[in-house]
Short mmCIF file of C-alpha atoms in Angstrom, two decimals:
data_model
loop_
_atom_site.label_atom_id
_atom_site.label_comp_id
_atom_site.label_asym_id
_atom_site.label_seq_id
_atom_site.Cartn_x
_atom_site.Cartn_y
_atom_site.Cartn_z
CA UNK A 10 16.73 -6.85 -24.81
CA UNK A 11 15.98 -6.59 -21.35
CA UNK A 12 17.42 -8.26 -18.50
CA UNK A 13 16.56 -8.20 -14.71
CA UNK A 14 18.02 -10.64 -12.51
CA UNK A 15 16.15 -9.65 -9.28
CA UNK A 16 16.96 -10.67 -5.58
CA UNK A 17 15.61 -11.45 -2.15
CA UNK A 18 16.99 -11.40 0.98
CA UNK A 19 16.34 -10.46 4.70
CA UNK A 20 19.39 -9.61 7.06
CA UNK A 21 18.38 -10.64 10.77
CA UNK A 22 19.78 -8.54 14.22
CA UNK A 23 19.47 -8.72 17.27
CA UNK A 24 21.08 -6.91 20.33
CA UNK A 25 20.86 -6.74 24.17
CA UNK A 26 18.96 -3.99 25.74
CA UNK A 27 20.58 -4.32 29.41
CA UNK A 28 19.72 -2.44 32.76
CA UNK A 29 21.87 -2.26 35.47
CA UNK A 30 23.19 0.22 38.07
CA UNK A 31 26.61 1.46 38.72
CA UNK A 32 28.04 -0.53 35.42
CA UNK A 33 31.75 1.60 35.60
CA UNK A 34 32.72 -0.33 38.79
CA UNK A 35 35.41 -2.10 38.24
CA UNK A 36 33.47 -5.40 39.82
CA UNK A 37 30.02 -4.96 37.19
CA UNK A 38 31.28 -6.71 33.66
CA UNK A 39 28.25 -5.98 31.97
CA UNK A 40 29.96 -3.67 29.63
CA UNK A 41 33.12 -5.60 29.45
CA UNK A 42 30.97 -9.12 28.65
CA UNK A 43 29.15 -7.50 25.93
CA UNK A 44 32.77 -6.96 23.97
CA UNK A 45 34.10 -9.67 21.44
CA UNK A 46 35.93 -12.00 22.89
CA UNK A 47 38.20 -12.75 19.80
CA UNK A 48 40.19 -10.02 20.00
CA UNK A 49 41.22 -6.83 22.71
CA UNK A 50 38.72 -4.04 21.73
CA UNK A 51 39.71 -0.63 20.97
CA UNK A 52 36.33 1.66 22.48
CA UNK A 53 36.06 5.40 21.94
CA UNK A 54 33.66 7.21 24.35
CA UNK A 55 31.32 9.83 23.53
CA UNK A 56 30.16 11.63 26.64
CA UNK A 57 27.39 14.20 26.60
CA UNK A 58 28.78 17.37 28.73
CA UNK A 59 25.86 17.34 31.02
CA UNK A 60 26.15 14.32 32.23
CA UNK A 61 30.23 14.61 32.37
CA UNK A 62 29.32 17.65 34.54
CA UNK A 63 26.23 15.93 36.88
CA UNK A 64 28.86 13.12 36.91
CA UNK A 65 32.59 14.58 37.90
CA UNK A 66 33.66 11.43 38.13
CA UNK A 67 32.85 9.67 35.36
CA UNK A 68 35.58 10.42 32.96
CA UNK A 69 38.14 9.46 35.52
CA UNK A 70 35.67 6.17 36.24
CA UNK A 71 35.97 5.12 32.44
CA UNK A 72 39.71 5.22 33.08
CA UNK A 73 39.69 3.30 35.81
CA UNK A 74 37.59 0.83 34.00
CA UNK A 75 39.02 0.32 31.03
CA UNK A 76 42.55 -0.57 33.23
CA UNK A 77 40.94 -3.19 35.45
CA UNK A 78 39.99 -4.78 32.35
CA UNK A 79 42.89 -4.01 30.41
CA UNK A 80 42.73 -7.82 29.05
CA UNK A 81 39.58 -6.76 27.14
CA UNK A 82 39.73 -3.75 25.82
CA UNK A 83 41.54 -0.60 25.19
CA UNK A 84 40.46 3.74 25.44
CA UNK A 85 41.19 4.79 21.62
CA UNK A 86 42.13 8.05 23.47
CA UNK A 87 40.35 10.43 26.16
CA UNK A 88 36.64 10.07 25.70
CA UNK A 89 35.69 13.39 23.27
CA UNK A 90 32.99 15.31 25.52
CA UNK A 91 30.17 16.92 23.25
CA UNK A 92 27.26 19.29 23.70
CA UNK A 93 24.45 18.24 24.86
CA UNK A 94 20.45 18.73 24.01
CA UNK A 95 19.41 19.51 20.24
CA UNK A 96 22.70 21.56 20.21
CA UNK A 97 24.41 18.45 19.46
CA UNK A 98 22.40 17.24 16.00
CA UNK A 99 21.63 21.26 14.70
CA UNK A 100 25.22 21.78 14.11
CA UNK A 101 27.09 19.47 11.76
CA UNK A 102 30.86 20.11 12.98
CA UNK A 103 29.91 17.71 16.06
CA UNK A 104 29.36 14.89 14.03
CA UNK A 105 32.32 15.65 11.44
CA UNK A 106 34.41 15.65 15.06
CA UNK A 107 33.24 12.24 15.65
CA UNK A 108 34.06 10.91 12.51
CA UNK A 109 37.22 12.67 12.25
CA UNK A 110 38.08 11.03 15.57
CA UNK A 111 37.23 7.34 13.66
CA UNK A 112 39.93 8.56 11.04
CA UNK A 113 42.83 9.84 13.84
CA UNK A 114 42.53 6.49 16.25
CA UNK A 115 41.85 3.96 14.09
CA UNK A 116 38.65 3.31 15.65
CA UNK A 117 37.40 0.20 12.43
CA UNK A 118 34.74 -2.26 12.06
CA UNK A 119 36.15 -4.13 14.85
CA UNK A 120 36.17 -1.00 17.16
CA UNK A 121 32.93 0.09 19.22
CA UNK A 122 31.88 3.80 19.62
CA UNK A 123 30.34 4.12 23.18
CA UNK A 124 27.87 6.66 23.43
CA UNK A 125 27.18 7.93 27.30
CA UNK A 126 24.20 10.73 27.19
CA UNK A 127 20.62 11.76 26.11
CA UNK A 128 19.03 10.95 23.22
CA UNK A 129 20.06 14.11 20.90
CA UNK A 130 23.65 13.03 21.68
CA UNK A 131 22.73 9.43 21.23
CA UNK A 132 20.97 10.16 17.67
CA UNK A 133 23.97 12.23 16.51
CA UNK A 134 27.02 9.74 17.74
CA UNK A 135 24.93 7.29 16.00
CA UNK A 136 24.55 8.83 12.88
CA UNK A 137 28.33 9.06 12.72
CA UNK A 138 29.10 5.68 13.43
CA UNK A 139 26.41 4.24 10.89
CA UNK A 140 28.56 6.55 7.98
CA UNK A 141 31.84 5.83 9.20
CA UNK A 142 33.51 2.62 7.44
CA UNK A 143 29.78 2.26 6.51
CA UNK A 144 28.89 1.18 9.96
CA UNK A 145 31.35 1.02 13.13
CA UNK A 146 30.02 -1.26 16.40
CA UNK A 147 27.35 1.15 18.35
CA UNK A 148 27.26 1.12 22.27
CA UNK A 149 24.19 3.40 23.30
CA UNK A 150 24.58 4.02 27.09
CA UNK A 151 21.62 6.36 27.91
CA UNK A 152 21.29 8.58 30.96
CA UNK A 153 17.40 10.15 30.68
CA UNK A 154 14.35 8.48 31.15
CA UNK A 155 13.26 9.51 27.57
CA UNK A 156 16.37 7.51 25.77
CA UNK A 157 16.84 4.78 28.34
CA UNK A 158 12.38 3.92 27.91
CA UNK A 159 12.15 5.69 23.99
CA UNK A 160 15.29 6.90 21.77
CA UNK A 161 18.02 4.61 22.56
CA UNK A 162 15.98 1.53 22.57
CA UNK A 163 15.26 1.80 18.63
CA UNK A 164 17.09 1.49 15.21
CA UNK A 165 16.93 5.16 14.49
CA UNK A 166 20.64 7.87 14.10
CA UNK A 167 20.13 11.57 12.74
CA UNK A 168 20.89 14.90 12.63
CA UNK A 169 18.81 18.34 12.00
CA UNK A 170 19.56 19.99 8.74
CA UNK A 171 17.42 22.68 7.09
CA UNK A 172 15.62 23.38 10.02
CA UNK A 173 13.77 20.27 9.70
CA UNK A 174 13.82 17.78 12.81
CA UNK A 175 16.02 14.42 12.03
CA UNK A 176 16.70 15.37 7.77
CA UNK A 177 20.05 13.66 7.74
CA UNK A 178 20.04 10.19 9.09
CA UNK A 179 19.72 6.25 9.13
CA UNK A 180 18.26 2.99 10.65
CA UNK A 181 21.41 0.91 12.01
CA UNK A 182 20.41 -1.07 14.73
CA UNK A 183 22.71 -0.44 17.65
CA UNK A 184 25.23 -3.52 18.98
CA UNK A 185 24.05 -2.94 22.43
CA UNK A 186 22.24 -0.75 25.24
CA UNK A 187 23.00 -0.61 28.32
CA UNK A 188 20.61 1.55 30.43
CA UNK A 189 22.47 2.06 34.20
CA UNK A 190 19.77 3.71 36.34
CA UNK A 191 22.04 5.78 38.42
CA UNK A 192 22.19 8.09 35.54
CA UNK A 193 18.61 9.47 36.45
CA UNK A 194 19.08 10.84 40.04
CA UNK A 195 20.98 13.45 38.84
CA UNK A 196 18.30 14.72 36.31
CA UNK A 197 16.46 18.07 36.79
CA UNK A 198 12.81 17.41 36.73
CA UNK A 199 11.89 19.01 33.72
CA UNK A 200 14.18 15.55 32.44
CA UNK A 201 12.86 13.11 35.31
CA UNK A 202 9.24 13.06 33.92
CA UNK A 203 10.21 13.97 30.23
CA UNK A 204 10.61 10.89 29.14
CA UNK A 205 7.40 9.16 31.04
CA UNK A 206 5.12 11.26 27.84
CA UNK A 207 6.68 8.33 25.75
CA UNK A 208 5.33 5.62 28.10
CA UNK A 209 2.24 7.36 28.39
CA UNK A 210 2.00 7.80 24.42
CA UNK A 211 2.70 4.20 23.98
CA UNK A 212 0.00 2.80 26.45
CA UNK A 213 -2.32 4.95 25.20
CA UNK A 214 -1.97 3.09 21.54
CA UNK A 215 -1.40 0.04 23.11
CA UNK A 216 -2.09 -1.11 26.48
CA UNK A 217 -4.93 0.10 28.64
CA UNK A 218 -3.87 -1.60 31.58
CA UNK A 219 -0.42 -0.15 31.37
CA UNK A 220 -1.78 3.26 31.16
CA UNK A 221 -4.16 2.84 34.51
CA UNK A 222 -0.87 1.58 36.23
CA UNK A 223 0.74 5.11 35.14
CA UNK A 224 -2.24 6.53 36.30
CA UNK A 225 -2.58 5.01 39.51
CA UNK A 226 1.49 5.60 40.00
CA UNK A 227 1.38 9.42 38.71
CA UNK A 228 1.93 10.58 42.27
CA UNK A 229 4.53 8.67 43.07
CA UNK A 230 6.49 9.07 39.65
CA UNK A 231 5.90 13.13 40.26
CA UNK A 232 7.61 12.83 43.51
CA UNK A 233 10.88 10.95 41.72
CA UNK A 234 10.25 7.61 43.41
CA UNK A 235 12.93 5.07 41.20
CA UNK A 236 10.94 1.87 42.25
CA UNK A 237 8.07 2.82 39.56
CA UNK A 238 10.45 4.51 37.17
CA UNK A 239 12.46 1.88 36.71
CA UNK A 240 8.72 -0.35 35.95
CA UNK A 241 7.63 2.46 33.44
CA UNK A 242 10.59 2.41 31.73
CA UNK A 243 11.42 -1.54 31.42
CA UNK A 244 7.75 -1.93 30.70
CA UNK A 245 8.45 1.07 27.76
CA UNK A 246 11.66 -0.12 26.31
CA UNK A 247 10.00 -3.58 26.30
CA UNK A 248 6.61 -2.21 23.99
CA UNK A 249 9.20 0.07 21.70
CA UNK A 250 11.32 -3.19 21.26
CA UNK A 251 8.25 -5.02 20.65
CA UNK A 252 6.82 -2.88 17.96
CA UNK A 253 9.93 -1.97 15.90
CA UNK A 254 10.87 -6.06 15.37
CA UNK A 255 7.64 -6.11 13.90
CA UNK A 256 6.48 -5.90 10.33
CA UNK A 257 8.02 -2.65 9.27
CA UNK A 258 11.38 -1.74 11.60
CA UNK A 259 13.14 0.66 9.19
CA UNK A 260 9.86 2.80 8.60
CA UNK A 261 9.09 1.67 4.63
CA UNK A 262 5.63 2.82 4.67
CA UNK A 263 3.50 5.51 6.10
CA UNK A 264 2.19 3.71 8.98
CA UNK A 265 4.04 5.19 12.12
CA UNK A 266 1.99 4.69 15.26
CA UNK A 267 4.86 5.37 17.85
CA UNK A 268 4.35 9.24 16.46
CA UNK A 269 1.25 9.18 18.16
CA UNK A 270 1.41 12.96 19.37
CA UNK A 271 4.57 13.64 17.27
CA UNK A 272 3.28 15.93 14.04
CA UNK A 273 2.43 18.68 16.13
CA UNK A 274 5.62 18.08 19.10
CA UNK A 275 8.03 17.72 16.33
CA UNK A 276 6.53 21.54 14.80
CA UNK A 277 6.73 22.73 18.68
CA UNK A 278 10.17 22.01 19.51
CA UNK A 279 11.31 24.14 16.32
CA UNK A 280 8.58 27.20 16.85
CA UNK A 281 10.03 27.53 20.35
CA UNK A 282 13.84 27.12 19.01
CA UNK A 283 13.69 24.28 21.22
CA UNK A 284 12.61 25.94 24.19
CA UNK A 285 10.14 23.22 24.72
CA UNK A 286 12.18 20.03 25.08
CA UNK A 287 11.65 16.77 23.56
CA UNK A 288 9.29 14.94 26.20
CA UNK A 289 7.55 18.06 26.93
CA UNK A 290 6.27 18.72 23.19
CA UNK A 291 5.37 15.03 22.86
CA UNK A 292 2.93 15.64 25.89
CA UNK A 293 1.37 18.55 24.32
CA UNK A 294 1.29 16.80 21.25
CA UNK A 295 -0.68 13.88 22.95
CA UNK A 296 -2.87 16.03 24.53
CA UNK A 297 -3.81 17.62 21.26
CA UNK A 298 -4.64 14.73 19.66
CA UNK A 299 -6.27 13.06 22.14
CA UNK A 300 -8.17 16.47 22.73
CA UNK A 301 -8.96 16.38 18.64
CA UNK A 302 -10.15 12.57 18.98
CA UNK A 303 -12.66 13.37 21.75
CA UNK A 304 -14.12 16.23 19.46
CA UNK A 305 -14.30 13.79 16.40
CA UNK A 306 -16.54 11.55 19.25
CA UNK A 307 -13.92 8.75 19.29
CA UNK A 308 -13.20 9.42 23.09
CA UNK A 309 -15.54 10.40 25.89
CA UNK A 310 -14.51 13.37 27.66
CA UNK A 311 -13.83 11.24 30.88
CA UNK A 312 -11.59 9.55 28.98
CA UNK A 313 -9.74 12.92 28.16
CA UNK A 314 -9.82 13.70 31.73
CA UNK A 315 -8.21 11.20 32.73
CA UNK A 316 -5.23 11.49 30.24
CA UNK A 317 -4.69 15.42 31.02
CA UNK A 318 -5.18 14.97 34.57
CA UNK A 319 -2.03 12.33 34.35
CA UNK A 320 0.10 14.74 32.68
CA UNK A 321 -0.86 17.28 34.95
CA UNK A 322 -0.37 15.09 37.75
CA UNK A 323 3.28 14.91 36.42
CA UNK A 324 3.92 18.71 36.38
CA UNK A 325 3.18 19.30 32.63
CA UNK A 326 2.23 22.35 31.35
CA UNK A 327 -0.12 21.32 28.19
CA UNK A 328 -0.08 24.90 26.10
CA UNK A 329 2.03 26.64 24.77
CA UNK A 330 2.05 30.00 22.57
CA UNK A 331 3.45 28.80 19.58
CA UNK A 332 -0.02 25.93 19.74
CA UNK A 333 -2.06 29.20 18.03
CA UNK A 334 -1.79 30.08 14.29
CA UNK A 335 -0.89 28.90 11.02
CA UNK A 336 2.39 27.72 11.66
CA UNK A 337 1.26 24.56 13.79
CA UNK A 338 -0.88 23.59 10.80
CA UNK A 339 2.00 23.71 8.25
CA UNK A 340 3.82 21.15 10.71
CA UNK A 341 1.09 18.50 8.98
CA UNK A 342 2.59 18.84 5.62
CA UNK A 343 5.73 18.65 7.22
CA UNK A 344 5.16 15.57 8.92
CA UNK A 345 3.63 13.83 5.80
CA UNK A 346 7.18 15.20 4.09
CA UNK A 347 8.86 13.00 6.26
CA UNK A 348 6.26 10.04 6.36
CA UNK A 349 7.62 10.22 2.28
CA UNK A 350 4.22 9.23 1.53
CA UNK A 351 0.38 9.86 2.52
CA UNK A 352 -0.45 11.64 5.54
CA UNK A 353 -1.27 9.07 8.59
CA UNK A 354 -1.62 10.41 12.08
CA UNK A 355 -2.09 8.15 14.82
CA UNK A 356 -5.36 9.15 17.00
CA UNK A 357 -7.37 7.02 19.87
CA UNK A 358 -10.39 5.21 18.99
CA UNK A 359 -10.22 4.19 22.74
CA UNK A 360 -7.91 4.32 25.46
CA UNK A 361 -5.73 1.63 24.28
CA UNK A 362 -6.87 1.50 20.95
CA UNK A 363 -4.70 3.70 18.52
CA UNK A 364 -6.34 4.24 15.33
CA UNK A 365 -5.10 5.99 11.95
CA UNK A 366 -6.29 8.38 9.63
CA UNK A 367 -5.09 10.29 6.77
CA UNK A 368 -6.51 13.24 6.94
CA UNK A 369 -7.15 16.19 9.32
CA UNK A 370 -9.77 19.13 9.69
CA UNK A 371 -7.93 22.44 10.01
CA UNK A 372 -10.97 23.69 11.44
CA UNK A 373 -11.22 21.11 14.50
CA UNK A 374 -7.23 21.02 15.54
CA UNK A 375 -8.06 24.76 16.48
CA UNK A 376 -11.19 23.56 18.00
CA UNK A 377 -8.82 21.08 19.97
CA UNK A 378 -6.48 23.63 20.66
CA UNK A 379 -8.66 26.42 22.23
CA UNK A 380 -10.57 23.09 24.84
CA UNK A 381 -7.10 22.21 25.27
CA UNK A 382 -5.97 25.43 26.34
CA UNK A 383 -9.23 26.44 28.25
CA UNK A 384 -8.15 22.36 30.40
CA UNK A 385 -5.01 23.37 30.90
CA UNK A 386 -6.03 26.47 32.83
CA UNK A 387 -8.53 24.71 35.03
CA UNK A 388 -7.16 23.75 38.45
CA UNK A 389 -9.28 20.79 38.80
CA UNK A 390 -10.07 18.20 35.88
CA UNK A 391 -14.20 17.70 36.09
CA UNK A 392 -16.78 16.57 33.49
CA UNK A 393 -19.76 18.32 32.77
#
């Protein structure tokens, strides 16, 4: 005999995606606020060594801190300073030092892990708080444009094992983020505009009129003014949060339209052992694509114009040596390895209009990639 009892139920978050400046003076209590008030709080920070070294002072401000509102909470010890970049989710002893730290300090389910860096270090720190005590109280505090508009906005903690971009990981929705602008002036500007290919890849999908307003700001953002940074990414964070509290949050199915741009950037990043960051590869990803949707006669080429002039506009450099051969290709089985199911790339039916398909001609991604190469040498953008 056979017997199934069978069970439904749905387990509802929710957490506070905050921006702020300056939030380590003793006077801001957004941090502080955001920690139970039924009991003092034990926190253990996580800095990212860049930003400890852009930031001299912040180790000593988290001190400082954590004594003016000694009422509140408590440090577990020192905050543990970690490699930054990809460096910090390729090699597994980071994470084991994380959740070797849970074990020394006592840091529980009543604890919080505070996170202070990019999104590598974010993604990592995560991961080891989702697998410690099966899931310890997450504070993401980003400091790049890409994780304060992109990363650190989602549900999404990993590592890299096997060579293979984000293998290890889970979704674990974080208890907080808290995005403190100040973070950014200090970024090189490889960084500063980094992260703005995420904006761009999400109004492209999504919102024509938010991609016109990158357009028309593209100088401006180029020349690191924070007024229209801070708009792209509140406007960003607000579409990611949007999306991911919709139908499918933890990724069930094959349908993955934040990727937009993301098969091939994901393939990049590894072919140049990461000498192509993050936000740069995403760029050249979306350029691809939307280069491989005007050949398919989805786009016209003014409207691929206009999206390569913006990322040129920007300061990106949209080819790169490792876009020729056989090994970009394999990056679509790849991709569909992670998908776990059928292949579905995200391409534009229409600026603004993301549409997907499960399939892709070999034959016309190296069509895209020779136009896109032959645009990326040309000066100045015109149609025929």
């Amino acid at each position: 005999m056979n017997t199934i009892i069978e069970q439904s139920f749905s387990v509802p978050f929710n957490y506070q995606v905050c921006f702020s400046e300056e939030i380590f003076v003793p006077e801001n209590r957004l941090f502080v606020d955001l920690l139970s008030k039924e009991r003092k709080s034990k926190v253990l920070f996580v800095v990212d060594n860049g930003v400890a070294e852009a930031h001299p002072n912040l180790l000593k401000q988290l001190k400082t801190y954590s004594e003016a509102h000694s009422e509140a909470f408590t440090l577990a010890t020192n905050p543990i300073v970690v490699v930054g970049g990809e460096a910090s989710k390729n090699d597994e002893a980071i994470y084991k030092e994380i959740v070797e730290a849970t074990h020394l300090y006592g840091i529980d389910r009543h604890s919080y892990i505070a996170v202070i860096g990019g999104g590598a270090v974010i993604d990592m720190v995560g991961f080891a708080a989702a697998i410690s005590h099966r899931g310890i109280r997450l504070i993401r505090i980003p400091t790049t444009v890409l994780s304060q508009n992109d990363s650190a906005v989602g549900v999404k903690n990993s590592v890299n094992v096997f060579g293979k971009k984000n293998y290890l990981g889970t979704f674990t929705p974080p208890y907080a983020v808290l995005n403190d602008f100040n973070f950014l002036k200090t970024l090189d500007d490889r960084d500063w505009r980094s992260g703005i290919s995420e904006a761009i890849k999400v109004a492209l999908i999504k919102d024509l009129s938010f991609f016109t307003w990158i357009e028309d700001n593209s100088t401006a953002l180029a020349d690191r003014e924070m007024a229209p940074m801070q708009e792209v990414i509140i406007r960003c964070a607000q579409m990611h949060l949007d999306h991911i509290s919709g139908k499918d949050p933890f990724e069930f199915g094959s349908s993955r339209p934040l990727d937009f741009g993301h098969w091939a950037a994901h393939k990049l990043e590894h072919l140049s052992d990461f000498r192509i960051r993050h936000g740069e590869a995403v760029a050249i990803g979306i350029a691809l694509d939307s280069t491989y949707s005007f050949l398919k006669g989805w786009i016209s080429e003014d409207d691929l114009v206009r999206i390569i002039t913006v990322f040129k506009t920007l300061g990106f450099d949209l080819f790169a040596p490792e876009l020729g051969g056989e090994n970009l290709i394999k990056g679509l089985k790849e991709f569909q390895e992670h998908l776990g199911g059928q292949l579905t790339i995200m391409l534009l039916k229409a600026l603004g209009k993301g549409e997907e398909v499960h399939e892709m001609d070999h034959q016309l991604i190296h069509q895209a990639i020779d136009l896109l190469k032959s645009y990326n040498q040309k000066q100045n953008l015109v149609t025929s």
